[in-house]
Amino acid sequence: MMKFLIFSTLFSITLGQQLMSLSSFKGGNERNDLKVDAPFGIYVSATSDSAAVLANIYVVLEDGNKTSLNQLRNNKLLQNSGELQPLVVPASAYLTTSSSTTALKALNGVMFLCSAAQLRDEKFHVIDVSMSQTINLQTTTGDGTYFFLNTHMGTNPYRSSIISQWKQGGYSRAFLYAGFPLGGTQVKNTQIFSNPMVSDKFDNALFSNVEKFSLTNTVAFYLKVSNGGPSFRIEPGYSNVDGTTTTSTTTTGFYMKNVNGADNTVTIHTKRDNKYTGSCGANTHGHLPGGKVSVSVNDGASQYDDNSAVNSFFTPWSVPYVGENFQISSSGGVDGGVYYVQYFTLQGPAKSGSTILPGRQTTAGPGGPTIPGHVETTTKSSGQTSIPPAPTLPGHVETTTKSSAIIKLSLFAIVLIGVFGV
């Protein structure tokens, strides 16, 4: 645990933000300096922690003013929402309490120290997943970052969030990432979910239908939006997709392996109409040392498999038909590994004649088979695809500004956050 805290702190300081477990602080009236370049903001999420314990832990500013952590976790924009407001630190601050270090170790909450740039950004929001709430970003303009913290220990798995009732249209873009936002330009193809979606057969395809999904055992994740964004419901809890059926013939959904969860097989049935052509596929990435992830499309005796080791950048693949179901599984990974799968089904034009589904095949990569009957409308200026009835989207440009080594380090830190509860 201590090795992780040292690693996490050093990594965070380098990038100007910190996500800290409340259980990492020392009690007994010790001074715990908060080491981030000023000015910075302090946010606290501690949904399942005792109010009495939090009320006896204080953040003390350089002028002597002090605020309890219980006050900070309740410092919300509106009391019927989860949006947190920061305690602004102009110069320096430290945390102290008369409670024992042992008492602090029992805490499950977290403290996020945002950078000066994030503090100045009117479109940077921190939201506590402590209640059911609707996030409506459809009327927003420009770019925005929405950072979610879940410290709810009453869900199974704990710290899990359900996202449902997703509505999105127009030219909006939404990209979901694990961990906490570091500022700067995001690295291409590291999102765990996006709408519009990128595949090996289309770029930036906006899906009007998104399946309900869960982020399991995840304390921190964030959404980057532009040109507006989605409207969705978020709440503490877990929705098991195993055995479910998609709600539309053209749709996208998401599955992630529970951190520390045992290897298992998840089956998602597809809603389809055999009178039409179509395609389906998935993007997969994560951190599963020594293991492999298998995503297959199955239809009776026909099966198409993508079985590979996952890494920091998602691997897209697709097949030129819609099978009866997806099956997602992992094998050989060490405890604490995590992976993410965004899948899609896409109904095309009506069939002109009988179609024979391909038999069992091997791994597909970029440049796979053409989707029969699938019309891909490409805008010359942006090189992107529209899925009727959604309009053609502007090209999404994500410039890689960090090395792959840093990205792997970041993903490793995200996995450790999930494992150790920070």
mmCIF file with all atom_site columns, C-alpha atoms in Angstrom, residues 30 50 62 102 127 161 185 206 222 226 232 240-241 264 283 288-289 316 320 325 353 356 358 363 384 387 400 402:
data_model
loop_
_atom_site.group_PDB
_atom_site.id
_atom_site.type_symbol
_atom_site.label_atom_id
_atom_site.label_alt_id
_atom_site.label_comp_id
_atom_site.label_asym_id
_atom_site.label_entity_id
_atom_site.label_seq_id
_atom_site.pdbx_PDB_ins_code
_atom_site.Cartn_x
_atom_site.Cartn_y
_atom_site.Cartn_z
_atom_site.occupancy
_atom_site.B_iso_or_equiv
_atom_site.pdbx_formal_charge
_atom_site.auth_seq_id
_atom_site.auth_comp_id
_atom_site.auth_asym_id
_atom_site.auth_atom_id
_atom_site.pdbx_PDB_model_num
ATOM 1  C CA . GLU A 1 30  ? 0.283   15.678  12.435  1.00 0.00 ? 30  GLU A CA 1
ATOM 2  C CA . SER A 1 50  ? -18.861 8.755   8.974   1.00 0.00 ? 50  SER A CA 1
ATOM 3  C CA . GLU A 1 62  ? -2.211  29.709  5.285   1.00 0.00 ? 62  GLU A CA 1
ATOM 4  C CA . THR A 1 102 ? -5.788  3.970   12.646  1.00 0.00 ? 102 THR A CA 1
ATOM 5  C CA . ILE A 1 127 ? -19.486 15.424  -9.820  1.00 0.00 ? 127 ILE A CA 1
ATOM 6  C CA . SER A 1 161 ? -21.861 3.499   -11.404 1.00 0.00 ? 161 SER A CA 1
ATOM 7  C CA . THR A 1 185 ? -4.650  17.212  -25.159 1.00 0.00 ? 185 THR A CA 1
ATOM 8  C CA . LEU A 1 206 ? -22.569 8.842   -34.021 1.00 0.00 ? 206 LEU A CA 1
ATOM 9  C CA . TYR A 1 222 ? -14.170 11.618  -16.690 1.00 0.00 ? 222 TYR A CA 1
ATOM 10 C CA . SER A 1 226 ? -17.454 19.281  -27.366 1.00 0.00 ? 226 SER A CA 1
ATOM 11 C CA . PHE A 1 232 ? -27.739 10.716  -19.421 1.00 0.00 ? 232 PHE A CA 1
ATOM 12 C CA . ASN A 1 240 ? -25.118 -6.813  -15.243 1.00 0.00 ? 240 ASN A CA 1
ATOM 13 C CA . VAL A 1 241 ? -25.134 -7.011  -19.060 1.00 0.00 ? 241 VAL A CA 1
ATOM 14 C CA . ASN A 1 264 ? -15.715 -15.233 -16.747 1.00 0.00 ? 264 ASN A CA 1
ATOM 15 C CA . ASN A 1 283 ? -12.881 -1.808  -29.487 1.00 0.00 ? 283 ASN A CA 1
ATOM 16 C CA . LEU A 1 288 ? -4.207  -7.363  -18.068 1.00 0.00 ? 288 LEU A CA 1
ATOM 17 C CA . PRO A 1 289 ? -0.619  -8.530  -17.454 1.00 0.00 ? 289 PRO A CA 1
ATOM 18 C CA . PRO A 1 316 ? -10.740 -2.185  -33.226 1.00 0.00 ? 316 PRO A CA 1
ATOM 19 C CA . PRO A 1 320 ? -19.569 -8.001  -42.099 1.00 0.00 ? 320 PRO A CA 1
ATOM 20 C CA . ASN A 1 325 ? -24.569 -12.619 -29.760 1.00 0.00 ? 325 ASN A CA 1
ATOM 21 C CA . GLY A 1 353 ? -30.727 -12.214 -51.882 1.00 0.00 ? 353 GLY A CA 1
ATOM 22 C CA . ILE A 1 356 ? -24.271 -17.241 -46.224 1.00 0.00 ? 356 ILE A CA 1
ATOM 23 C CA . PRO A 1 358 ? -18.792 -16.915 -42.960 1.00 0.00 ? 358 PRO A CA 1
ATOM 24 C CA . THR A 1 363 ? -8.302  -12.362 -35.659 1.00 0.00 ? 363 THR A CA 1
ATOM 25 C CA . GLN A 1 384 ? -15.764 10.666  -41.239 1.00 0.00 ? 384 GLN A CA 1
ATOM 26 C CA . ILE A 1 387 ? -24.934 6.439   -39.557 1.00 0.00 ? 387 ILE A CA 1
ATOM 27 C CA . THR A 1 400 ? -0.558  12.712  -29.217 1.00 0.00 ? 400 THR A CA 1
ATOM 28 C CA . LYS A 1 402 ? 2.735   12.340  -24.455 1.00 0.00 ? 402 LYS A CA 1
#
